[in-house]
mmCIF file of C-alpha atoms in Angstrom:
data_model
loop_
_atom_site.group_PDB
_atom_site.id
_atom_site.type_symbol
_atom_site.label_atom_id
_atom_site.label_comp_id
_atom_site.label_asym_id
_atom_site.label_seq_id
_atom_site.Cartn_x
_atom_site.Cartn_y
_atom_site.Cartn_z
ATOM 1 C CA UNK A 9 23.711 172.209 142.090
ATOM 2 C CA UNK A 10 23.128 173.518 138.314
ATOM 3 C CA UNK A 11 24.585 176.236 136.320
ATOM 4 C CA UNK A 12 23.602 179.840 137.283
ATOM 5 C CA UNK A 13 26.348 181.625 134.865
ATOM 6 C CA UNK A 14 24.450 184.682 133.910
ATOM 7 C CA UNK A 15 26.010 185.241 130.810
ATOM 8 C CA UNK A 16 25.677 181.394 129.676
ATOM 9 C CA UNK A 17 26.301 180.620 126.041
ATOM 10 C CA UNK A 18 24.500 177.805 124.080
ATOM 11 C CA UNK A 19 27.096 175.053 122.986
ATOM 12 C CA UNK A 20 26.790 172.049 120.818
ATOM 13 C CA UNK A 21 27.862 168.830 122.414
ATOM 14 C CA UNK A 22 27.376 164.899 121.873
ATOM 15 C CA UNK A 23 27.666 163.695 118.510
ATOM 16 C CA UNK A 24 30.985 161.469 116.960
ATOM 17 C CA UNK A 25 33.333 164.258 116.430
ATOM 18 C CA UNK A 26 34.427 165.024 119.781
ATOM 19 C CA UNK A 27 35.239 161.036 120.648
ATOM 20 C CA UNK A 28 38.580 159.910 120.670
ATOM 21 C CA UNK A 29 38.283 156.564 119.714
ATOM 22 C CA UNK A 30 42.076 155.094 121.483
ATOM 23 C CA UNK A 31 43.383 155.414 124.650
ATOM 24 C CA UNK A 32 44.521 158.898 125.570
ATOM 25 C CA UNK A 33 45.379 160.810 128.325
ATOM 26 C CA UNK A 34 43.926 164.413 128.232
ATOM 27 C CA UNK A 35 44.358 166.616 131.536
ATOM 28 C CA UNK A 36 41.365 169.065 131.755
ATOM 29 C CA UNK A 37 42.170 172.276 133.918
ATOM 30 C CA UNK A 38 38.646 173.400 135.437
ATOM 31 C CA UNK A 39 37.158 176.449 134.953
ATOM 32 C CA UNK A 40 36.185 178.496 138.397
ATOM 33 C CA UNK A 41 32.540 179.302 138.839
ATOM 34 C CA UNK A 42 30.932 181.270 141.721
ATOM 35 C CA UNK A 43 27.826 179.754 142.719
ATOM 36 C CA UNK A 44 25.837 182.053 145.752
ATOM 37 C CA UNK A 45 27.520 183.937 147.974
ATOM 38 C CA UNK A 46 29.699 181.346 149.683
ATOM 39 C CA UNK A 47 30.379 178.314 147.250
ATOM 40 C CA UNK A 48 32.747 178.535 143.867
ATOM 41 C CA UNK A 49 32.917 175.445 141.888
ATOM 42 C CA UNK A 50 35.471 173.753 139.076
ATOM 43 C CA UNK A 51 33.711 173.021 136.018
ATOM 44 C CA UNK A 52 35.554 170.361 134.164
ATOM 45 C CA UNK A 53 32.498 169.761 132.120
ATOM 46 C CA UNK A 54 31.698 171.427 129.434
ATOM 47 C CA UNK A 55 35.331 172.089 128.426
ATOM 48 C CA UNK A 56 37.193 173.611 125.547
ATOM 49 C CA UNK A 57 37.451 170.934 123.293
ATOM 50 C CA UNK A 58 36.095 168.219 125.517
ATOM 51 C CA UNK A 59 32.088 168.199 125.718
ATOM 52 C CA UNK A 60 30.880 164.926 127.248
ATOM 53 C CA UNK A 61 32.121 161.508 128.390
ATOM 54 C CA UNK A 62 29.648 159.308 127.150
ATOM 55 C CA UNK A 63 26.264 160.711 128.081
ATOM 56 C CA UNK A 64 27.915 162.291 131.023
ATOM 57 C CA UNK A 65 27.816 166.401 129.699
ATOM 58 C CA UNK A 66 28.458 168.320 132.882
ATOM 59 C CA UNK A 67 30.630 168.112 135.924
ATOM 60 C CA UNK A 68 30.969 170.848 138.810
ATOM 61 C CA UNK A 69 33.639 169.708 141.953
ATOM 62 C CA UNK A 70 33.041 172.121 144.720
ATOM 63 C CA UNK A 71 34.918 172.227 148.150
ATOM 64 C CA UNK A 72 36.195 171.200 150.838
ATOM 65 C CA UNK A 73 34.650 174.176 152.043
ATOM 66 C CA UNK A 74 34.865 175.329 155.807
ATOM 67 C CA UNK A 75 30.782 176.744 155.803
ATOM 68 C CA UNK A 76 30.127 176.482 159.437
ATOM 69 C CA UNK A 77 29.403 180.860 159.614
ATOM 70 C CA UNK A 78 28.146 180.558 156.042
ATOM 71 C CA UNK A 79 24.767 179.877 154.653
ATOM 72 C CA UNK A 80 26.433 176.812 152.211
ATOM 73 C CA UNK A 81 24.684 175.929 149.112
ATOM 74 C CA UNK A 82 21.827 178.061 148.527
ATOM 75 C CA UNK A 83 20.441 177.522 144.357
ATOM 76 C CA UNK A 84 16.882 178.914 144.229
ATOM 77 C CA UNK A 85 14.280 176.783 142.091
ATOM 78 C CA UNK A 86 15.332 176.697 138.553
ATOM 79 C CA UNK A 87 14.023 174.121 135.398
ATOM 80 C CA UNK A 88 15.667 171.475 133.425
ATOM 81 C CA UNK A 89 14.629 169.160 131.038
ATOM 82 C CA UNK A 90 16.479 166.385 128.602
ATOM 83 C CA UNK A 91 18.809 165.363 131.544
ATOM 84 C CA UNK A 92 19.715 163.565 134.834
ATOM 85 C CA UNK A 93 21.260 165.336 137.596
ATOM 86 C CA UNK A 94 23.609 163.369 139.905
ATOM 87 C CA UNK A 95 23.906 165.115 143.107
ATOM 88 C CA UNK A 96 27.221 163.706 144.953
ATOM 89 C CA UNK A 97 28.355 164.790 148.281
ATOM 90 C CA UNK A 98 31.799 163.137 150.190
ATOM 91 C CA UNK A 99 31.007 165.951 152.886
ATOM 92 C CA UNK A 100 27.989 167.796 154.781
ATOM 93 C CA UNK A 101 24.470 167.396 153.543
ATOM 94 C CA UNK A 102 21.968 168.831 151.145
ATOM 95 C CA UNK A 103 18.400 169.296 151.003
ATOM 96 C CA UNK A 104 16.875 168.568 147.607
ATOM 97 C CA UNK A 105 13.082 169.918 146.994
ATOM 98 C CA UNK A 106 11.476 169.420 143.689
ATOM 99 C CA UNK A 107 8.265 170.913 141.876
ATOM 100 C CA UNK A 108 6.875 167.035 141.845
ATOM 101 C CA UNK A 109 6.854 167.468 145.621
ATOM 102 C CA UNK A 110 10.028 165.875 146.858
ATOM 103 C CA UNK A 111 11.973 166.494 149.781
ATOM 104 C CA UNK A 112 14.932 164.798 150.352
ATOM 105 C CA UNK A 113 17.879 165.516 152.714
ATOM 106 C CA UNK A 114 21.104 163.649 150.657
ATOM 107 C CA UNK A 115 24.098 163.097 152.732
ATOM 108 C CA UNK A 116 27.529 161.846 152.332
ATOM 109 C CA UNK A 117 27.996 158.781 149.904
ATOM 110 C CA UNK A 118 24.307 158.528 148.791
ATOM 111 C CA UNK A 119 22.729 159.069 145.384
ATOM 112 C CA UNK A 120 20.001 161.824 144.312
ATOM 113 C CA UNK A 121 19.338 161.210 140.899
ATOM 114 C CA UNK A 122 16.614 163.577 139.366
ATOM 115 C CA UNK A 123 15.196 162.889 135.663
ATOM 116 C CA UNK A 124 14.099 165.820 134.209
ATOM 117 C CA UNK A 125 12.625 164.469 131.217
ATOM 118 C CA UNK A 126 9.722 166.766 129.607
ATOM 119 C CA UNK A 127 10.213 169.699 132.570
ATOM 120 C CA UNK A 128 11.070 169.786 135.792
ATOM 121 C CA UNK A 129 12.223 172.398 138.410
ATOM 122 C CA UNK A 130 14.134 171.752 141.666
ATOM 123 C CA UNK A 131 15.918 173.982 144.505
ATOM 124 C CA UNK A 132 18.926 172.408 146.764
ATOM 125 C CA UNK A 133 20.648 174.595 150.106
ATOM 126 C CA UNK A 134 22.182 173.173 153.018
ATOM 127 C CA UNK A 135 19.864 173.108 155.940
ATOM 128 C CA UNK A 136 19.704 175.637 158.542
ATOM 129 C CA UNK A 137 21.734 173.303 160.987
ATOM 130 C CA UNK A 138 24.506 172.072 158.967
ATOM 131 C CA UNK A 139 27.778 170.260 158.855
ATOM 132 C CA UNK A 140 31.252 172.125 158.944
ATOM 133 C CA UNK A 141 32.397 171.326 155.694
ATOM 134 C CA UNK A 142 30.960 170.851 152.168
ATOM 135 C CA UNK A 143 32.538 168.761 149.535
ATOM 136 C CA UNK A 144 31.001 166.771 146.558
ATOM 137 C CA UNK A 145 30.480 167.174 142.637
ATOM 138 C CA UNK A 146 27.422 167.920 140.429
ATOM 139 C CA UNK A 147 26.629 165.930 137.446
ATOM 140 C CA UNK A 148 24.107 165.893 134.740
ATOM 141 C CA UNK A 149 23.592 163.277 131.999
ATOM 142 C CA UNK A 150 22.051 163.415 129.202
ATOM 143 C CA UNK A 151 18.974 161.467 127.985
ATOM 144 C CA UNK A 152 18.783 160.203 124.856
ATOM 145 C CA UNK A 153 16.502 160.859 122.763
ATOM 146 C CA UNK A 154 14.211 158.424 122.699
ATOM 147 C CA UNK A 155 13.789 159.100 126.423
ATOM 148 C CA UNK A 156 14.101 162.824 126.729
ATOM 149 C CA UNK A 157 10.184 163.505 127.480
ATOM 150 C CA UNK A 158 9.750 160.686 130.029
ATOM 151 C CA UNK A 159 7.683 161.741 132.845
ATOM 152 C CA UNK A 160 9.986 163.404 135.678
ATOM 153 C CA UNK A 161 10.845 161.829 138.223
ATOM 154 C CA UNK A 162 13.336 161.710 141.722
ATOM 155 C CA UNK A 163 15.386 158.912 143.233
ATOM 156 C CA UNK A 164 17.143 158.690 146.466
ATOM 157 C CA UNK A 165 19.194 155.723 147.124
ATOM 158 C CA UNK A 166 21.100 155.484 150.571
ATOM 159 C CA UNK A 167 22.404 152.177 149.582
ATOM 160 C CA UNK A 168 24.979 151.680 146.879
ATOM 161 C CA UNK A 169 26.970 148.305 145.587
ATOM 162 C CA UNK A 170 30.548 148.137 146.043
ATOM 163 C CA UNK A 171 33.558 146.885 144.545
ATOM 164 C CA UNK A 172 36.429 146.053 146.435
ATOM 165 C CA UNK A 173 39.909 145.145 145.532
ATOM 166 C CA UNK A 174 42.954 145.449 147.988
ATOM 167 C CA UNK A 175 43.205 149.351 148.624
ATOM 168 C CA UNK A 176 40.214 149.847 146.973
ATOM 169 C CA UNK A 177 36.553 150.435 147.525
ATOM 170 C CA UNK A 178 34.443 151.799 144.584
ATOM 171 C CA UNK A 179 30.775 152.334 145.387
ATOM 172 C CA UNK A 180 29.203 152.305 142.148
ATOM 173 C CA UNK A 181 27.005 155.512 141.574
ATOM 174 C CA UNK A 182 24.975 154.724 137.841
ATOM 175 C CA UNK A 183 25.438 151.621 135.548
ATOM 176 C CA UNK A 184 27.512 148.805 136.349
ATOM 177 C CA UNK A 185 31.059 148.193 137.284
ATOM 178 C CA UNK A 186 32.913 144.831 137.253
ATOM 179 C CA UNK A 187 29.556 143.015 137.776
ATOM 180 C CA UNK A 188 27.900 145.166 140.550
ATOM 181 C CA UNK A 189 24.683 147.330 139.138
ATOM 182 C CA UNK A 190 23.464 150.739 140.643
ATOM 183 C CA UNK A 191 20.053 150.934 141.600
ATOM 184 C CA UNK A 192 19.494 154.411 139.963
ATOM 185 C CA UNK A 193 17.855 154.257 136.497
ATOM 186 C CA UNK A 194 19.916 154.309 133.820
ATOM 187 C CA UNK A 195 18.701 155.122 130.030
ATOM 188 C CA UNK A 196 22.099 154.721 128.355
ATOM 189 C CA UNK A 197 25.063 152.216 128.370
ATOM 190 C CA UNK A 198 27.073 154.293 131.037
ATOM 191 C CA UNK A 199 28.974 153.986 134.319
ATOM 192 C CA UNK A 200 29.582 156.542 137.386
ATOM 193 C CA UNK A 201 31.920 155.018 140.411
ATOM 194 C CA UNK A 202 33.268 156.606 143.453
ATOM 195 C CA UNK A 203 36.874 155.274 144.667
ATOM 196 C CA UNK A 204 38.198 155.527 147.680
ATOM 197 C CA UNK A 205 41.789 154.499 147.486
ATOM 198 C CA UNK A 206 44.303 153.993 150.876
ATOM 199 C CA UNK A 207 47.864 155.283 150.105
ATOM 200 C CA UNK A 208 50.244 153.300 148.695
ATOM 201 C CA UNK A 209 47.499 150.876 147.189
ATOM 202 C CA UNK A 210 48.086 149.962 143.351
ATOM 203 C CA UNK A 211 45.304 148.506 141.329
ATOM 204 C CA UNK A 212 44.014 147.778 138.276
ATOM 205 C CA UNK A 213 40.096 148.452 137.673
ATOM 206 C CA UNK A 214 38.647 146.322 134.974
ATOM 207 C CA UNK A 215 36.890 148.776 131.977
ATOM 208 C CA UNK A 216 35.083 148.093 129.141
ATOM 209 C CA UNK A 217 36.987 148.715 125.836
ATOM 210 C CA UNK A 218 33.461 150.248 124.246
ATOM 211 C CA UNK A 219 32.986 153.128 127.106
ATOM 212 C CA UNK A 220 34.877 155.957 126.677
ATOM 213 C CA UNK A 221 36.111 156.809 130.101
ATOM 214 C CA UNK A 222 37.413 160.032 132.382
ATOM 215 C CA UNK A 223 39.005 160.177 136.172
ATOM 216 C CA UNK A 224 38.111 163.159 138.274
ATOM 217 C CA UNK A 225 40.245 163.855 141.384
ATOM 218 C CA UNK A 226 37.950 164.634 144.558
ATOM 219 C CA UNK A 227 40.677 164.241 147.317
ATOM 220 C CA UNK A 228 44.323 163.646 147.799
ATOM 221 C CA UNK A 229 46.992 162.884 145.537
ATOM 222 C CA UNK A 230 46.874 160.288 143.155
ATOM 223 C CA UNK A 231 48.279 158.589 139.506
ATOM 224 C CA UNK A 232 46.237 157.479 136.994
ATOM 225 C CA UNK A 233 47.576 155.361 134.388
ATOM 226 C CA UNK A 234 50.920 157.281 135.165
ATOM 227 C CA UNK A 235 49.432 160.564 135.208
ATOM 228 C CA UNK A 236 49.110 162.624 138.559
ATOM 229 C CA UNK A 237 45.518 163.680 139.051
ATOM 230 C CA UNK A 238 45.067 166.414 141.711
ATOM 231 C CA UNK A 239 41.785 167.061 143.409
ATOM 232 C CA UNK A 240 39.531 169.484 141.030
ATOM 233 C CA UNK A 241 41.118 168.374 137.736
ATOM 234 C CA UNK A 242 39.965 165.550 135.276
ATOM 235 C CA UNK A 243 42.159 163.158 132.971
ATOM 236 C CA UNK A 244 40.077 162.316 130.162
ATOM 237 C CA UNK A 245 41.041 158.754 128.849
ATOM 238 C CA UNK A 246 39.602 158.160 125.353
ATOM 239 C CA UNK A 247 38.265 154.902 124.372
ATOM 240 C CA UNK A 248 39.354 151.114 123.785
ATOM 241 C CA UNK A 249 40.868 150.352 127.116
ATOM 242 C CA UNK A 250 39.881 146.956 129.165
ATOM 243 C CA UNK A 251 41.684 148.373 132.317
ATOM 244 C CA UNK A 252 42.608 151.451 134.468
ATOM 245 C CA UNK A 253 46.161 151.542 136.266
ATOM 246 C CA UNK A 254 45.660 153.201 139.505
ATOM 247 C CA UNK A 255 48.300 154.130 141.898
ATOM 248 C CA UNK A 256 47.615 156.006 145.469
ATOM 249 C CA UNK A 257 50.229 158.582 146.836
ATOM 250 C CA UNK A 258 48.234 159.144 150.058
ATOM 251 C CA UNK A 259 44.828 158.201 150.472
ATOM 252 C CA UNK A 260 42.856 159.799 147.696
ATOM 253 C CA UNK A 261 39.234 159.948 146.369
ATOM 254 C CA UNK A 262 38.740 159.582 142.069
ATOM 255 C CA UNK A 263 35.506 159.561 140.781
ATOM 256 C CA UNK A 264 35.350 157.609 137.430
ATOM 257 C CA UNK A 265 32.755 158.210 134.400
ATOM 258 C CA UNK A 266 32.208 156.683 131.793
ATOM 259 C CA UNK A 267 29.628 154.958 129.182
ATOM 260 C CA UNK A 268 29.208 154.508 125.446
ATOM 261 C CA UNK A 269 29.753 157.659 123.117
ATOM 262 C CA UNK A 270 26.837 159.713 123.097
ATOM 263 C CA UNK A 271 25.677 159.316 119.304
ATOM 264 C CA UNK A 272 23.506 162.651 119.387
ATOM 265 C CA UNK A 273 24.457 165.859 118.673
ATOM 266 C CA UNK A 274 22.870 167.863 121.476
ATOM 267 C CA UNK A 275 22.512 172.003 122.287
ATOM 268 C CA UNK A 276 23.215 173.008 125.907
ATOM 269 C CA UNK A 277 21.782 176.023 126.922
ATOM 270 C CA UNK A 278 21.949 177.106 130.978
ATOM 271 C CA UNK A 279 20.033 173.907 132.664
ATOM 272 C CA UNK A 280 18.163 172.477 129.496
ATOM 273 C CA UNK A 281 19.308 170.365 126.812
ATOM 274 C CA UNK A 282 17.516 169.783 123.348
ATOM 275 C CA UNK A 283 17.781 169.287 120.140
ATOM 276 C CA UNK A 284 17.782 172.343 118.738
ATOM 277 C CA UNK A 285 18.207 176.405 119.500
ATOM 278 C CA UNK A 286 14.491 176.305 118.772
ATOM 279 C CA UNK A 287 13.499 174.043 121.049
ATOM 280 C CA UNK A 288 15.883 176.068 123.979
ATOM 281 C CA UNK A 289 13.996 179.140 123.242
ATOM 282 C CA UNK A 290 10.706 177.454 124.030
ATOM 283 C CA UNK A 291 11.962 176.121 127.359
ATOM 284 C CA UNK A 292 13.140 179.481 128.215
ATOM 285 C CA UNK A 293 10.008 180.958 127.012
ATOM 286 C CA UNK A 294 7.991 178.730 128.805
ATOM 287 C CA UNK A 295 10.268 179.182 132.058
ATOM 288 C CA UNK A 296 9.758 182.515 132.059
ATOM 289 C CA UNK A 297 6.383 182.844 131.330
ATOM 290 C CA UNK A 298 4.201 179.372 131.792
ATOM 291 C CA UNK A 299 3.628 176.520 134.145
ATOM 292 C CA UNK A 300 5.644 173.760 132.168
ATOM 293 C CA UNK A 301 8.373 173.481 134.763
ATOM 294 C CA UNK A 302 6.095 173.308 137.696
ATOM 295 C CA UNK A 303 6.501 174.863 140.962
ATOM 296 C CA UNK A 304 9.058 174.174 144.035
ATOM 297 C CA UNK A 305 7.151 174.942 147.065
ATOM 298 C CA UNK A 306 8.604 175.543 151.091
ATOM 299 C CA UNK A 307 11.905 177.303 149.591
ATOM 300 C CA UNK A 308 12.401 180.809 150.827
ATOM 301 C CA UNK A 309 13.061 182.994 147.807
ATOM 302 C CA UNK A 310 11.979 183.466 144.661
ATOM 303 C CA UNK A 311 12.650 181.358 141.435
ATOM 304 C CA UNK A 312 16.133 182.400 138.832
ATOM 305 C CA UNK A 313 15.069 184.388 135.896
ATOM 306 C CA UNK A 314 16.986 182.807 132.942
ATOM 307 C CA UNK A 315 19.796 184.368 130.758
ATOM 308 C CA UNK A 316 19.078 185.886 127.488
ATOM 309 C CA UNK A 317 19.562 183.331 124.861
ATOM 310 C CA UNK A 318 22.326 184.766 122.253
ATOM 311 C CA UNK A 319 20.336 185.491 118.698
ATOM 312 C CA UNK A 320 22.917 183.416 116.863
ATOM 313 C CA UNK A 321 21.774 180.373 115.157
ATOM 314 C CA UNK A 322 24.271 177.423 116.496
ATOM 315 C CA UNK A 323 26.846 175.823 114.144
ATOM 316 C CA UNK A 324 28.671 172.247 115.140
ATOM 317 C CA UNK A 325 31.955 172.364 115.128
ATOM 318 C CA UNK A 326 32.871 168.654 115.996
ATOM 319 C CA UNK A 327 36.286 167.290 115.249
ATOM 320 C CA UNK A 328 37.581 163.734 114.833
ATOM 321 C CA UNK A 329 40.990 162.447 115.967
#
């Protein structure tokens, strides 16, 4: 899933001045997004104040949603370059097809991890004979830049490593967690892990003091480090902590991200990031007009147009704490 807001704004993220360099606890309220006909989503990522968590920069939860008389996800092809998408699914399935040629049916619990690098375009709907429910979370990453024009490329991985503690299994999405290393490729210091927690557990999960870190609440009802999380909303952390408090009121599903402060300061602009509003307007350009992006053959419908980029030159407006 990506961002089709028409009316999309450019916004400058990464960079020092957004980091909170101690341990905090920071409850982000989503922001409700209607994606298709049939599927609204909580953007947690970007927030107001709150850009990125390490070189994580976007985050959509959507669901549970009850889509047995609806068509589910439907996002027609659409480009994106400078980033990773993590497609992340706890319910029903979703077929990923890509202008390199991929086609990939992702289910429950498994990774699809797409680098965009240079250009790349991709489309994703629930197939035709789908599951009741739908239920996961969309997340892109950004690359740095010494990385951002690798040649694109798609991952599937149906096995993951997992932690377990007592109440606790983690299955560990991107980087590494207490020892155990995701297969997907990874081009910064950063860590994604799913945890499935059975009520009443209490545990602590071992961080790393460098990473700043955030908890996002798929499922039940649960506290971190005090603080109830409910599903759809995201406590942001801050940095400098060596563990994580959890505490399950019933059984409950976190995700947790995390990684090194993205150094970069980065312009977001609808499904592309770059360097600068320059370098946005090209993409767009070249979306709209060239064969850059490629082409995503076998979906029915046509391609999104993109927004109009806004004609106002972007200014950062970081702040430290």
């Amino acid at each position: 899933m990506s961002n089709l807001d028409r009316q999309a704004t450019p916004s400058v993220c990464g960079g020092r001045g957004f980091v909170v360099a101690e341990p905090v606890r920071e409850l982000l309220a989503p922001r409700h997004v209607q994606l298709g006909g049939s599927t609204e989503v909580r953007r947690l990522l970007p927030n107001l104040g709150r850009r990125m968590v390490g070189a994580w920069a976007f985050v959509d939860h959507y669901g549970p949603d009850d889509i047995a008389d609806e068509p589910g996800m439907q996002v027609p092809p659409h480009p994106h370059m400078g980033l990773q998408t993590v497609s992340w699914l706890h319910d029903g399935e979703v077929l990923h097809r890509d202008s390199l040629g991929s086609l990939q049916t992702v289910r429950p619990r498994e990774l699809a991890l797409m680098t965009s690098g240079r250009a790349i375009s991709h489309s994703e709907e629930s197939p035709k004979e789908h599951a009741r429910l739908l239920h996961g979370a969309q997340l892109w990453v950004a690359l740095p830049d010494a990385h951002r024009n690798v040649e694109p490329h798609f991952q599937h991985h149906a096995e993951l490593p997992v932690v377990t503690a007592p109440g606790l299994s983690a299955t560990v999405i991107l980087g590494e967690l207490d020892g155990a290393a995701s297969p997907g490729t990874a081009y910064t210091p950063i860590v994604g892990a799913d945890l499935s927690l059975t009520g009443g557990a209490e545990t602590r999960l071992p961080l790393d003091p460098d990473f700043e870190y955030a908890v996002l609440s798929m499922s039940g009802e649960a506290e971190v480090d005090g603080v109830p999380v409910l599903p759809g909303s995201m406590l942001y952390l801050g940095c400098g902590r060596t563990e994580l408090p959890l505490r399950a009121l019933s059984d409950a599903g976190l995700m947790l991200l995390g990684g090194e402060p993205f150094e970069e300061e980065l312009v977001m602009f609808w499904n592309w990031i770059g360097r600068s509003q320059e370098e946005i307007e090209q993409a767009r350009q070249d979306w709209m007009e060239g064969a850059r992006f490629g082409e995503v053959k076998g979906y029915d419908g046509t391609r999104l147009p993109a927004p109009e980029l806004p004609p106002v030159p972007l200014k950062a407006r970081g702040r430290v704490r």
